[in-house]
Coordinates of N, CA and C in Angstrom, one line a residue:
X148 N 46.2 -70.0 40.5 CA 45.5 -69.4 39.5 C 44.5 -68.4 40.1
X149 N 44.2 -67.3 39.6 CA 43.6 -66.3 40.6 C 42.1 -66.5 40.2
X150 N 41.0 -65.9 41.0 CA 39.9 -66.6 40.7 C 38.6 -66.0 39.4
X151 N 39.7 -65.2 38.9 CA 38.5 -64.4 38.1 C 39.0 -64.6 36.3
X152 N 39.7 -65.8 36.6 CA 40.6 -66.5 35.0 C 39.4 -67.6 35.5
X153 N 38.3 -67.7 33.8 CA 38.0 -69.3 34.0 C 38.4 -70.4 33.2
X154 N 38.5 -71.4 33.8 CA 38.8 -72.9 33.4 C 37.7 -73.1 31.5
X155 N 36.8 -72.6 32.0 CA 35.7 -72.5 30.7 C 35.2 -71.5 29.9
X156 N 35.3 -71.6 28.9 CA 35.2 -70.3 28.0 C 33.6 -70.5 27.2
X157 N 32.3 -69.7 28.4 CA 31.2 -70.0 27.5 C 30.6 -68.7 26.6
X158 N 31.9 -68.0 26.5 CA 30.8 -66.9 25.5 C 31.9 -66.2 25.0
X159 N 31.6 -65.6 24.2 CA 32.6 -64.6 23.5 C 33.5 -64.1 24.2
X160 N 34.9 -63.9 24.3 CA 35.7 -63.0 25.8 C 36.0 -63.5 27.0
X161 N 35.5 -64.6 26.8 CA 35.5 -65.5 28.2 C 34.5 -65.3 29.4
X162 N 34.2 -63.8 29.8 CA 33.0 -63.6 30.7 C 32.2 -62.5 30.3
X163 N 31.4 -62.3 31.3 CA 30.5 -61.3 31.1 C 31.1 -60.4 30.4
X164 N 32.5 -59.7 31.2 CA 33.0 -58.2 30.6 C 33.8 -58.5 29.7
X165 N 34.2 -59.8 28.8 CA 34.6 -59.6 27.8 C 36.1 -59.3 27.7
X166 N 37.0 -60.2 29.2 CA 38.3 -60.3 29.5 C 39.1 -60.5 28.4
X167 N 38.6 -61.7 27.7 CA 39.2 -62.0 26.6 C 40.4 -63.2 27.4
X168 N 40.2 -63.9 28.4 CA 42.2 -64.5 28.8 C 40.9 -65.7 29.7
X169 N 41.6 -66.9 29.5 CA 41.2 -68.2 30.2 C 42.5 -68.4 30.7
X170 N 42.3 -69.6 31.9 CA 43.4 -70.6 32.1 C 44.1 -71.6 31.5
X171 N 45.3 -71.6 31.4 CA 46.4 -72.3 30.3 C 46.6 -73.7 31.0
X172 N 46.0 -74.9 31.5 CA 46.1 -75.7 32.6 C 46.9 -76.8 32.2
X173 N 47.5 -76.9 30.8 CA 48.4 -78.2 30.5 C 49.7 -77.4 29.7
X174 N 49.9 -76.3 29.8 CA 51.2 -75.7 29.2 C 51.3 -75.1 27.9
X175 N 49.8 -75.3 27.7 CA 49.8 -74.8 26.4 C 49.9 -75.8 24.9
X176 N 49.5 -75.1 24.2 CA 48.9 -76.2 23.1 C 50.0 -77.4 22.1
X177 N 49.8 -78.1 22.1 CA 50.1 -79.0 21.4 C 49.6 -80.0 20.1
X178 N 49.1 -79.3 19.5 CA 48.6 -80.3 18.3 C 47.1 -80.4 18.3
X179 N 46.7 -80.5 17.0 CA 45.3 -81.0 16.8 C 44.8 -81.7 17.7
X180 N 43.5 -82.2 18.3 CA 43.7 -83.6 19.0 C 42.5 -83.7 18.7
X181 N 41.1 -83.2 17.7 CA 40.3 -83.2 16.7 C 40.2 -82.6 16.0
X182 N 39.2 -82.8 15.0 CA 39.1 -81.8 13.8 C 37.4 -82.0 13.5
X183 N 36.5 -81.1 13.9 CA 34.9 -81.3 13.4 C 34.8 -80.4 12.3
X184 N 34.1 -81.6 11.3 CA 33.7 -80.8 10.0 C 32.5 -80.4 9.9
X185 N 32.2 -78.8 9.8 CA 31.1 -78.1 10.0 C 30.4 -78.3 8.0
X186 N 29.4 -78.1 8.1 CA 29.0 -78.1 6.7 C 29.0 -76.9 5.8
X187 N 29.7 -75.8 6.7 CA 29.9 -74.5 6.1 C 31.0 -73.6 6.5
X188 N 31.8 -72.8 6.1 CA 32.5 -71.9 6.8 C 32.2 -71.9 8.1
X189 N 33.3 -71.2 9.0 CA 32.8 -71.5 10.2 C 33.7 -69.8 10.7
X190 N 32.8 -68.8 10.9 CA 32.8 -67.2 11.4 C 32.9 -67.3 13.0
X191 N 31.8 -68.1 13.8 CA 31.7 -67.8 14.9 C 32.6 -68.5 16.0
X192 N 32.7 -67.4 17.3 CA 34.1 -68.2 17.9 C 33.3 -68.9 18.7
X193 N 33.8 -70.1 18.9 CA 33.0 -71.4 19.8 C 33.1 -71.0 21.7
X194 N 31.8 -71.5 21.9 CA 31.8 -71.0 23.4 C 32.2 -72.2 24.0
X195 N 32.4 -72.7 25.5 CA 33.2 -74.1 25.7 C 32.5 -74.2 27.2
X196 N 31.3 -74.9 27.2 CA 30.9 -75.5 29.0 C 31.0 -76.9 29.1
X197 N 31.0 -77.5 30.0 CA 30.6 -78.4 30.7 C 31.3 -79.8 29.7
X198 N 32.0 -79.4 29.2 CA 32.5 -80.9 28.2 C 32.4 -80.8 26.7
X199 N 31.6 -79.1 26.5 CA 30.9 -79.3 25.3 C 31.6 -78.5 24.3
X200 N 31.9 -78.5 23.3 CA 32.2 -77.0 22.1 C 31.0 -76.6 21.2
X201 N 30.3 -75.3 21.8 CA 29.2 -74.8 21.1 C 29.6 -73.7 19.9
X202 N 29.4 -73.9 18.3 CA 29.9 -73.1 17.3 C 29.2 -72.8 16.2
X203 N 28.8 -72.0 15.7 CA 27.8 -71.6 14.6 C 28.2 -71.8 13.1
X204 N 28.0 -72.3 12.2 CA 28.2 -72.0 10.8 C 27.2 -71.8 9.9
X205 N 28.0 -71.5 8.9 CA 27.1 -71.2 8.0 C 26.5 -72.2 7.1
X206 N 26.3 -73.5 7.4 CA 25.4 -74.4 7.5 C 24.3 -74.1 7.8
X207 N 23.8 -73.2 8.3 CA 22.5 -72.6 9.4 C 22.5 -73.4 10.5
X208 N 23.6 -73.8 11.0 CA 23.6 -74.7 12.4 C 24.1 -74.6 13.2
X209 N 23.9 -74.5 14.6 CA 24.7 -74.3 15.7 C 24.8 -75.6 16.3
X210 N 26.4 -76.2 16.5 CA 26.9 -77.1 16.6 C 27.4 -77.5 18.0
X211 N 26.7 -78.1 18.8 CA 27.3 -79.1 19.9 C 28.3 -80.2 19.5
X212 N 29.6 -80.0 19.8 CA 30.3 -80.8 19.9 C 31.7 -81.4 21.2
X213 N 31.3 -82.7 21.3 CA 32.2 -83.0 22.4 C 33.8 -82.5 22.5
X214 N 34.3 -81.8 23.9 CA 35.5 -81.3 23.7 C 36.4 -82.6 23.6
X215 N 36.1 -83.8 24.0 CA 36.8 -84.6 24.6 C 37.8 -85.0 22.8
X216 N 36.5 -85.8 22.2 CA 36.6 -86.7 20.7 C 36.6 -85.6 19.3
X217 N 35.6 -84.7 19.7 CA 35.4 -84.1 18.4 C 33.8 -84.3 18.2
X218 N 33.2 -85.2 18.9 CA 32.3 -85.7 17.8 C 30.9 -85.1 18.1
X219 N 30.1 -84.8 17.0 CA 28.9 -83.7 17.4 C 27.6 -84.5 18.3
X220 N 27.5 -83.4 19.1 CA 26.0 -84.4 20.1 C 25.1 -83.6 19.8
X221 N 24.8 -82.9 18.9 CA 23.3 -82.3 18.4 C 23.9 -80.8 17.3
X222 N 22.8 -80.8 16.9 CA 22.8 -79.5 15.6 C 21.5 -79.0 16.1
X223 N 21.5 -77.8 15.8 CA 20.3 -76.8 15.5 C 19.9 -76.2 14.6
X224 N 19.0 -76.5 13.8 CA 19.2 -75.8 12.6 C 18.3 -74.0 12.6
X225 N 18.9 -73.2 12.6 CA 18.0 -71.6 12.3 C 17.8 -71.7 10.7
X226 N 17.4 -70.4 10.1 CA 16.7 -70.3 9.0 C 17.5 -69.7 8.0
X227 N 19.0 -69.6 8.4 CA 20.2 -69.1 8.1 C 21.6 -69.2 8.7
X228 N 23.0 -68.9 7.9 CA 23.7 -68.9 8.4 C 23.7 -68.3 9.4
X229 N 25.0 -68.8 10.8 CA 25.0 -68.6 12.1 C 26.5 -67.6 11.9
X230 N 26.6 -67.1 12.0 CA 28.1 -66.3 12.7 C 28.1 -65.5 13.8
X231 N 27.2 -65.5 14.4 CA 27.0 -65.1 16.0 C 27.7 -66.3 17.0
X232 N 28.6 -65.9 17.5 CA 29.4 -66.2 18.5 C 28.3 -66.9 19.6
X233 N 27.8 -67.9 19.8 CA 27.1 -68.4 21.3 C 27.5 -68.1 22.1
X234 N 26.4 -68.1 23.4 CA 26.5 -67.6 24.4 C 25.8 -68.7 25.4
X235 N 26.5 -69.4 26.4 CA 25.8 -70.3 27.4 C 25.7 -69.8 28.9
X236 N 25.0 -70.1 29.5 CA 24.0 -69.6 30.7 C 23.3 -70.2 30.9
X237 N 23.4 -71.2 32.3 CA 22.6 -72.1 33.1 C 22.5 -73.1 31.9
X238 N 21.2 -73.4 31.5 CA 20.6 -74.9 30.5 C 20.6 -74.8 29.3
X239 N 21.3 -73.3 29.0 CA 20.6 -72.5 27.6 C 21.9 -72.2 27.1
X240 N 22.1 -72.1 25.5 CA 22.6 -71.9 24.5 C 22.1 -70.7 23.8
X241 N 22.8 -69.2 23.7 CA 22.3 -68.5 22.7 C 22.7 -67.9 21.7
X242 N 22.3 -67.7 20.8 CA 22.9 -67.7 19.5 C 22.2 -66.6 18.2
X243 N 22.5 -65.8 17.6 CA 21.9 -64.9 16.6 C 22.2 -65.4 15.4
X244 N 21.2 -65.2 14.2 CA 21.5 -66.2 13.0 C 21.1 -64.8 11.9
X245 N 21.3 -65.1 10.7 CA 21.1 -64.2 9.6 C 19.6 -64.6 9.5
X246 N 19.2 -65.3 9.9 CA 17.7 -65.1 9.5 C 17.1 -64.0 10.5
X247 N 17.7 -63.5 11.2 CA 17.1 -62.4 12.0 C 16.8 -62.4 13.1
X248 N 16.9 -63.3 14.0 CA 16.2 -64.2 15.0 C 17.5 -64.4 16.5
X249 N 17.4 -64.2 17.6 CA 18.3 -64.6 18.8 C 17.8 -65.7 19.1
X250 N 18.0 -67.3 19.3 CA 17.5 -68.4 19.4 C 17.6 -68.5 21.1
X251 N 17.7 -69.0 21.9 CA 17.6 -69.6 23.2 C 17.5 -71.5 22.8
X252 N 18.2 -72.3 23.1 CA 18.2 -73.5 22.5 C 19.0 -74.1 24.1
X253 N 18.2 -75.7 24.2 CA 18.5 -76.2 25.4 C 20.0 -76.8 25.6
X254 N 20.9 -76.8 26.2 CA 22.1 -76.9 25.9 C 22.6 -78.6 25.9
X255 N 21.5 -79.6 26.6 CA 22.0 -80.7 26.9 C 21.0 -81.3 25.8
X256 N 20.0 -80.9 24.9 CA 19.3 -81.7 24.0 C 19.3 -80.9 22.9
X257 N 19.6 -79.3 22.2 CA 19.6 -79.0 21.2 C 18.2 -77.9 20.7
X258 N 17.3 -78.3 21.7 CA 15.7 -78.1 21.5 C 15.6 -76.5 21.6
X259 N 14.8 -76.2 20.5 CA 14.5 -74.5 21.0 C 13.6 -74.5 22.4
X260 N 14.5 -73.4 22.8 CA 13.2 -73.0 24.2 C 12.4 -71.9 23.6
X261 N 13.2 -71.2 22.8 CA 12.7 -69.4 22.3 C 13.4 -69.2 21.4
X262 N 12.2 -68.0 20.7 CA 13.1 -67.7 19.6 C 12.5 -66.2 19.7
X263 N 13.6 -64.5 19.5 CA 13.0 -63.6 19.1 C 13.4 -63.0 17.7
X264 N 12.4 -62.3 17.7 CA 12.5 -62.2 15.9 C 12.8 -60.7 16.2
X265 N 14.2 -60.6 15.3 CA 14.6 -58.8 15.3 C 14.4 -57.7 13.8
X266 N 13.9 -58.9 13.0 CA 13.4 -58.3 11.9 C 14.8 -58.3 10.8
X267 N 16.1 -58.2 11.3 CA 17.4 -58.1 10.2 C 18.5 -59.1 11.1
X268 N 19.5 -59.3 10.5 CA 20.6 -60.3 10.6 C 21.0 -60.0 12.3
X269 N 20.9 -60.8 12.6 CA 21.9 -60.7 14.3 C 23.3 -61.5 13.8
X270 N 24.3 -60.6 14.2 CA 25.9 -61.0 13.6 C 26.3 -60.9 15.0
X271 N 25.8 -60.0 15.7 CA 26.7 -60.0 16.9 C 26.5 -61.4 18.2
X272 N 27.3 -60.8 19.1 CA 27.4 -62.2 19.6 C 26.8 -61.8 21.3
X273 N 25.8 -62.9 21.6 CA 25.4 -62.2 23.0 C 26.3 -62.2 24.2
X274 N 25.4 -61.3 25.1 CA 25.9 -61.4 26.6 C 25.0 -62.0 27.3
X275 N 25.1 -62.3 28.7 CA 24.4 -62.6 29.4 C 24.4 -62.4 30.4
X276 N 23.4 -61.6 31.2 CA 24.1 -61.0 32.8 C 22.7 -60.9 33.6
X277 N 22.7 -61.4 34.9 CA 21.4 -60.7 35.6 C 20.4 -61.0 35.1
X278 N 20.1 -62.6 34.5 CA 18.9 -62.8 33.9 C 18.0 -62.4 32.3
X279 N 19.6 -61.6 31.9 CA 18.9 -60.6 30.7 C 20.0 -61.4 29.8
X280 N 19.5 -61.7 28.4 CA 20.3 -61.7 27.3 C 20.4 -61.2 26.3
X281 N 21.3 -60.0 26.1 CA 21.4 -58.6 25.4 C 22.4 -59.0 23.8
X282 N 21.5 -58.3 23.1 CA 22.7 -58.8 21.8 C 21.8 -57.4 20.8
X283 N 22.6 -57.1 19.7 CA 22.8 -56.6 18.8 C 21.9 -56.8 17.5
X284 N 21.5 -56.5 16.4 CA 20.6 -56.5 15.4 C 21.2 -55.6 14.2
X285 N 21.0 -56.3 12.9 CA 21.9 -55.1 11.9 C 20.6 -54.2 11.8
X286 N 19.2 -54.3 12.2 CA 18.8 -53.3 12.4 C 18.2 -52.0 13.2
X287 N 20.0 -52.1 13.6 CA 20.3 -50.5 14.7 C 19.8 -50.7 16.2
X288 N 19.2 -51.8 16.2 CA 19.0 -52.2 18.0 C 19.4 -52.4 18.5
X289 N 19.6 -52.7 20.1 CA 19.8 -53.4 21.1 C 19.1 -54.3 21.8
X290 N 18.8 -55.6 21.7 CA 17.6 -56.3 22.6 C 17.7 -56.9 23.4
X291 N 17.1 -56.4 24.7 CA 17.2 -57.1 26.5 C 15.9 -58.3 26.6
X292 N 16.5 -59.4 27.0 CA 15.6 -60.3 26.5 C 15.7 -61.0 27.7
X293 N 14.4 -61.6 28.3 CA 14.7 -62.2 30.5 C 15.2 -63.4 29.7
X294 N 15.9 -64.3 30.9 CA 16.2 -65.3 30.3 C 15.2 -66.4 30.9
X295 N 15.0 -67.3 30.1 CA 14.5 -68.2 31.1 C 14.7 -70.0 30.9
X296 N 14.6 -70.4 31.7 CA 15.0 -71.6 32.3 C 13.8 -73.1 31.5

């Protein structure tokens, strides 16, 4: 497998540049093998680290759930639906919500570390590169944000 396919898919695209292609490591898919019920539609595409499936709905919650069982290890609640695609990097979970806001949330307890306020809906889905987590705003911005630990 060549080395720039990852095994883990933590952000929208697979990596930074938004490859879009992971590794196929059992032949490809075979059947349900859970099913987590979100409490709302579910827009955003789930990011996948360390054992975990991270996914937004419109529950106003961003959802940790185990890849293994299905079963959820924490919720976050924002102040609105989520359809921003998460993004994980190092300890952190990030995520844009219709309440306006890019959250920074701890990835192994759920906990906010940060929150910035963009003033209109964040739909888009972040990146993360070089310490900086850059995402979109429906109100016509771009915001470079340090990341921290």
């Amino acid at each position: 497998m060549p080395d720039d396919i990852p095994i883990e898919w933590p952000l929208y695209g697979a990596t930074p540049s938004r490859a879009g292609r992971g590794a196929d490591t059992d032949g490809g898919p075979s059947g349900n093998e859970w099913r987590f019920e979100a409490g709302g539609p579910v827009f955003s595409s789930p990011a996948v680290a360390d054992g975990t499936v991270y996914v937004g709905s419109y529950d106003t919650h961003l959802h940790a759930i185990d890849a293994e069982d299905g079963t959820e290890r924490w919720r976050f609640g924002t102040g609105d639906w989520v359809n921003s695609s998460p993004a994980v990097a190092g300890n952190n979970v990030y995520v844009g919500s219709n309440d306006g806001s890019l959250y920074a949330v701890d990835s192994a307890e759920g906990t906010e570390r940060w929150q910035v306020e963009t003033g209109d809906p964040v739909y888009s889905s972040p990146a993360v590169r070089d310490g900086t987590v850059y995402v979109g705003s429906h109100d016509g911005c771009v915001y470079a944000t340090p990341v921290s630990e």
